[in-house]
């Protein structure tokens, strides 16, 4: 049951902690976002003509709903948030590196952190 599960967020919104290296165009690496990171310390370096960043800038929970997950934990509807969440760059033309290397690496990290479920959020 969700009330006994640990959940992590994996996003392709190009989010990272303020002070972390920003994502570059087409980058296939990832950034680690500890679950205790305040929303004000998370920024988006993913830019594209294909989407409007303003809503996410106004409310990070649109792309990274950590506050909503905390509320679910408080109400007992979610067991726990994972200790860390992961962010990738979206709009990739060739996701081969993610498929073959960084994706499986994140899978291993999530498993090691005891994560039962992942919420995948888009750009």
PDB file of C-alpha atoms in Angstrom:
ATOM      1  CA  UNK A   1       0.000   0.000   0.000  1.00  0.00           C
ATOM      2  CA  UNK A   2       1.062   3.582  -0.668  1.00  0.00           C
ATOM      3  CA  UNK A   3       0.697   4.327   3.045  1.00  0.00           C
ATOM      4  CA  UNK A   4       3.598   1.933   3.657  1.00  0.00           C
ATOM      5  CA  UNK A   5       5.691   2.909   0.638  1.00  0.00           C
ATOM      6  CA  UNK A   6       8.728   5.114   0.168  1.00  0.00           C
ATOM      7  CA  UNK A   7       8.448   7.308  -2.916  1.00  0.00           C
ATOM      8  CA  UNK A   8      11.058   9.258  -4.897  1.00  0.00           C
ATOM      9  CA  UNK A   9      10.652  11.892  -7.590  1.00  0.00           C
ATOM     10  CA  UNK A  10      12.522  11.546 -10.864  1.00  0.00           C
ATOM     11  CA  UNK A  11      12.032  14.526 -13.138  1.00  0.00           C
ATOM     12  CA  UNK A  12      13.112  15.614 -16.606  1.00  0.00           C
ATOM     13  CA  UNK A  13      12.575  19.280 -15.783  1.00  0.00           C
ATOM     14  CA  UNK A  14      16.285  20.107 -15.559  1.00  0.00           C
ATOM     15  CA  UNK A  15      16.017  21.032 -11.876  1.00  0.00           C
ATOM     16  CA  UNK A  16      18.938  21.252  -9.490  1.00  0.00           C
ATOM     17  CA  UNK A  17      19.937  22.830  -6.214  1.00  0.00           C
ATOM     18  CA  UNK A  18      21.043  26.434  -6.316  1.00  0.00           C
ATOM     19  CA  UNK A  19      24.826  26.313  -6.494  1.00  0.00           C
ATOM     20  CA  UNK A  20      24.943  22.969  -8.343  1.00  0.00           C
ATOM     21  CA  UNK A  21      26.273  22.957 -11.889  1.00  0.00           C
ATOM     22  CA  UNK A  22      23.442  23.904 -14.282  1.00  0.00           C
ATOM     23  CA  UNK A  23      22.393  21.485 -16.996  1.00  0.00           C
ATOM     24  CA  UNK A  24      23.809  22.137 -20.441  1.00  0.00           C
ATOM     25  CA  UNK A  25      21.908  21.572 -23.695  1.00  0.00           C
ATOM     26  CA  UNK A  26      21.501  17.861 -24.382  1.00  0.00           C
ATOM     27  CA  UNK A  27      23.261  16.833 -21.183  1.00  0.00           C
ATOM     28  CA  UNK A  28      22.444  13.276 -20.149  1.00  0.00           C
ATOM     29  CA  UNK A  29      23.736  13.385 -16.614  1.00  0.00           C
ATOM     30  CA  UNK A  30      21.594  13.889 -13.538  1.00  0.00           C
ATOM     31  CA  UNK A  31      21.491  15.944 -10.372  1.00  0.00           C
ATOM     32  CA  UNK A  32      20.727  14.689  -6.874  1.00  0.00           C
ATOM     33  CA  UNK A  33      18.188  16.677  -4.874  1.00  0.00           C
ATOM     34  CA  UNK A  34      18.023  15.706  -1.189  1.00  0.00           C
ATOM     35  CA  UNK A  35      14.406  15.435  -0.041  1.00  0.00           C
ATOM     36  CA  UNK A  36      14.921  18.081   2.666  1.00  0.00           C
ATOM     37  CA  UNK A  37      15.924  20.749   0.098  1.00  0.00           C
ATOM     38  CA  UNK A  38      13.598  23.777   0.384  1.00  0.00           C
ATOM     39  CA  UNK A  39      11.774  24.745  -2.823  1.00  0.00           C
ATOM     40  CA  UNK A  40      13.497  28.151  -2.764  1.00  0.00           C
ATOM     41  CA  UNK A  41      16.830  26.347  -3.195  1.00  0.00           C
ATOM     42  CA  UNK A  42      15.776  24.456  -6.336  1.00  0.00           C
ATOM     43  CA  UNK A  43      16.208  26.119  -9.711  1.00  0.00           C
ATOM     44  CA  UNK A  44      15.529  25.106 -13.290  1.00  0.00           C
ATOM     45  CA  UNK A  45      18.259  25.388 -15.908  1.00  0.00           C
ATOM     46  CA  UNK A  46      16.301  23.600 -18.635  1.00  0.00           C
ATOM     47  CA  UNK A  47      15.232  26.108 -21.252  1.00  0.00           C
ATOM     48  CA  UNK A  48      13.309  25.427 -24.434  1.00  0.00           C
ATOM     49  CA  UNK A  49      11.097  27.255 -26.850  1.00  0.00           C
ATOM     50  CA  UNK A  50       8.732  24.299 -26.500  1.00  0.00           C
ATOM     51  CA  UNK A  51       7.471  25.063 -22.997  1.00  0.00           C
ATOM     52  CA  UNK A  52       6.711  27.921 -20.662  1.00  0.00           C
ATOM     53  CA  UNK A  53       8.874  27.911 -17.513  1.00  0.00           C
ATOM     54  CA  UNK A  54       6.815  30.571 -15.720  1.00  0.00           C
ATOM     55  CA  UNK A  55       4.333  28.195 -14.011  1.00  0.00           C
ATOM     56  CA  UNK A  56       7.162  26.101 -12.567  1.00  0.00           C
ATOM     57  CA  UNK A  57       8.973  29.254 -11.459  1.00  0.00           C
ATOM     58  CA  UNK A  58       5.801  30.340  -9.632  1.00  0.00           C
ATOM     59  CA  UNK A  59       5.138  26.936  -8.055  1.00  0.00           C
ATOM     60  CA  UNK A  60       7.854  24.300  -8.151  1.00  0.00           C
ATOM     61  CA  UNK A  61       5.275  21.660  -7.225  1.00  0.00           C
ATOM     62  CA  UNK A  62       4.064  21.673 -10.827  1.00  0.00           C
ATOM     63  CA  UNK A  63       7.209  19.797 -11.891  1.00  0.00           C
ATOM     64  CA  UNK A  64       8.595  18.719  -8.537  1.00  0.00           C
ATOM     65  CA  UNK A  65       5.725  18.069  -6.091  1.00  0.00           C
ATOM     66  CA  UNK A  66       7.834  17.540  -2.967  1.00  0.00           C
ATOM     67  CA  UNK A  67       5.555  19.764  -0.850  1.00  0.00           C
ATOM     68  CA  UNK A  68       2.534  17.714  -1.886  1.00  0.00           C
ATOM     69  CA  UNK A  69       4.359  14.485  -1.014  1.00  0.00           C
ATOM     70  CA  UNK A  70       5.251  15.875   2.412  1.00  0.00           C
ATOM     71  CA  UNK A  71       1.557  16.596   2.947  1.00  0.00           C
ATOM     72  CA  UNK A  72       0.682  13.004   1.999  1.00  0.00           C
ATOM     73  CA  UNK A  73       3.265  11.706   4.492  1.00  0.00           C
ATOM     74  CA  UNK A  74       1.862  13.969   7.223  1.00  0.00           C
ATOM     75  CA  UNK A  75      -1.663  12.656   6.569  1.00  0.00           C
ATOM     76  CA  UNK A  76      -0.422   9.058   6.608  1.00  0.00           C
ATOM     77  CA  UNK A  77      -1.388   8.466   2.980  1.00  0.00           C
ATOM     78  CA  UNK A  78       2.254   7.993   1.937  1.00  0.00           C
ATOM     79  CA  UNK A  79       4.725   6.071   4.052  1.00  0.00           C
ATOM     80  CA  UNK A  80       7.791   8.226   3.401  1.00  0.00           C
ATOM     81  CA  UNK A  81       9.675  10.326   0.922  1.00  0.00           C
ATOM     82  CA  UNK A  82      12.933   8.902  -0.349  1.00  0.00           C
ATOM     83  CA  UNK A  83      16.067  10.527   1.052  1.00  0.00           C
ATOM     84  CA  UNK A  84      16.965  11.785  -2.421  1.00  0.00           C
ATOM     85  CA  UNK A  85      15.249  12.663  -5.683  1.00  0.00           C
ATOM     86  CA  UNK A  86      16.817  12.815  -9.145  1.00  0.00           C
ATOM     87  CA  UNK A  87      16.611  15.283 -12.000  1.00  0.00           C
ATOM     88  CA  UNK A  88      17.513  14.883 -15.661  1.00  0.00           C
ATOM     89  CA  UNK A  89      17.413  17.246 -18.585  1.00  0.00           C
ATOM     90  CA  UNK A  90      14.414  16.783 -20.855  1.00  0.00           C
ATOM     91  CA  UNK A  91      13.998  17.212 -24.613  1.00  0.00           C
ATOM     92  CA  UNK A  92      16.871  14.896 -25.486  1.00  0.00           C
ATOM     93  CA  UNK A  93      17.330  13.901 -29.095  1.00  0.00           C
ATOM     94  CA  UNK A  94      19.456  10.830 -28.323  1.00  0.00           C
ATOM     95  CA  UNK A  95      18.737   9.339 -24.877  1.00  0.00           C
ATOM     96  CA  UNK A  96      21.125   6.404 -25.381  1.00  0.00           C
ATOM     97  CA  UNK A  97      23.392   7.328 -22.434  1.00  0.00           C
ATOM     98  CA  UNK A  98      20.397   7.540 -20.094  1.00  0.00           C
ATOM     99  CA  UNK A  99      19.066   4.199 -21.328  1.00  0.00           C
ATOM    100  CA  UNK A 100      22.394   2.426 -21.015  1.00  0.00           C
ATOM    101  CA  UNK A 101      24.183   4.124 -18.116  1.00  0.00           C
ATOM    102  CA  UNK A 102      22.646   6.885 -16.020  1.00  0.00           C
ATOM    103  CA  UNK A 103      19.120   5.396 -15.950  1.00  0.00           C
ATOM    104  CA  UNK A 104      20.281   2.020 -14.622  1.00  0.00           C
ATOM    105  CA  UNK A 105      22.596   3.823 -12.189  1.00  0.00           C
ATOM    106  CA  UNK A 106      19.642   5.764 -10.771  1.00  0.00           C
ATOM    107  CA  UNK A 107      17.652   2.526 -10.582  1.00  0.00           C
ATOM    108  CA  UNK A 108      20.390   0.954  -8.472  1.00  0.00           C
ATOM    109  CA  UNK A 109      20.566   4.045  -6.240  1.00  0.00           C
ATOM    110  CA  UNK A 110      16.790   4.048  -5.732  1.00  0.00           C
ATOM    111  CA  UNK A 111      16.818   0.365  -4.852  1.00  0.00           C
ATOM    112  CA  UNK A 112      19.684   0.909  -2.372  1.00  0.00           C
ATOM    113  CA  UNK A 113      17.696   3.762  -0.759  1.00  0.00           C
ATOM    114  CA  UNK A 114      14.723   1.460  -0.194  1.00  0.00           C
ATOM    115  CA  UNK A 115      12.454   3.228  -2.669  1.00  0.00           C
ATOM    116  CA  UNK A 116       9.241   1.340  -3.457  1.00  0.00           C
ATOM    117  CA  UNK A 117       7.772   3.683  -6.071  1.00  0.00           C
ATOM    118  CA  UNK A 118       8.868   6.553  -8.280  1.00  0.00           C
ATOM    119  CA  UNK A 119       6.849   9.528  -9.450  1.00  0.00           C
ATOM    120  CA  UNK A 120       8.219  10.556 -12.847  1.00  0.00           C
ATOM    121  CA  UNK A 121       7.461  14.157 -13.732  1.00  0.00           C
ATOM    122  CA  UNK A 122       8.050  15.785 -17.105  1.00  0.00           C
ATOM    123  CA  UNK A 123       9.497  19.136 -18.033  1.00  0.00           C
TER     124      UNK A 123
END
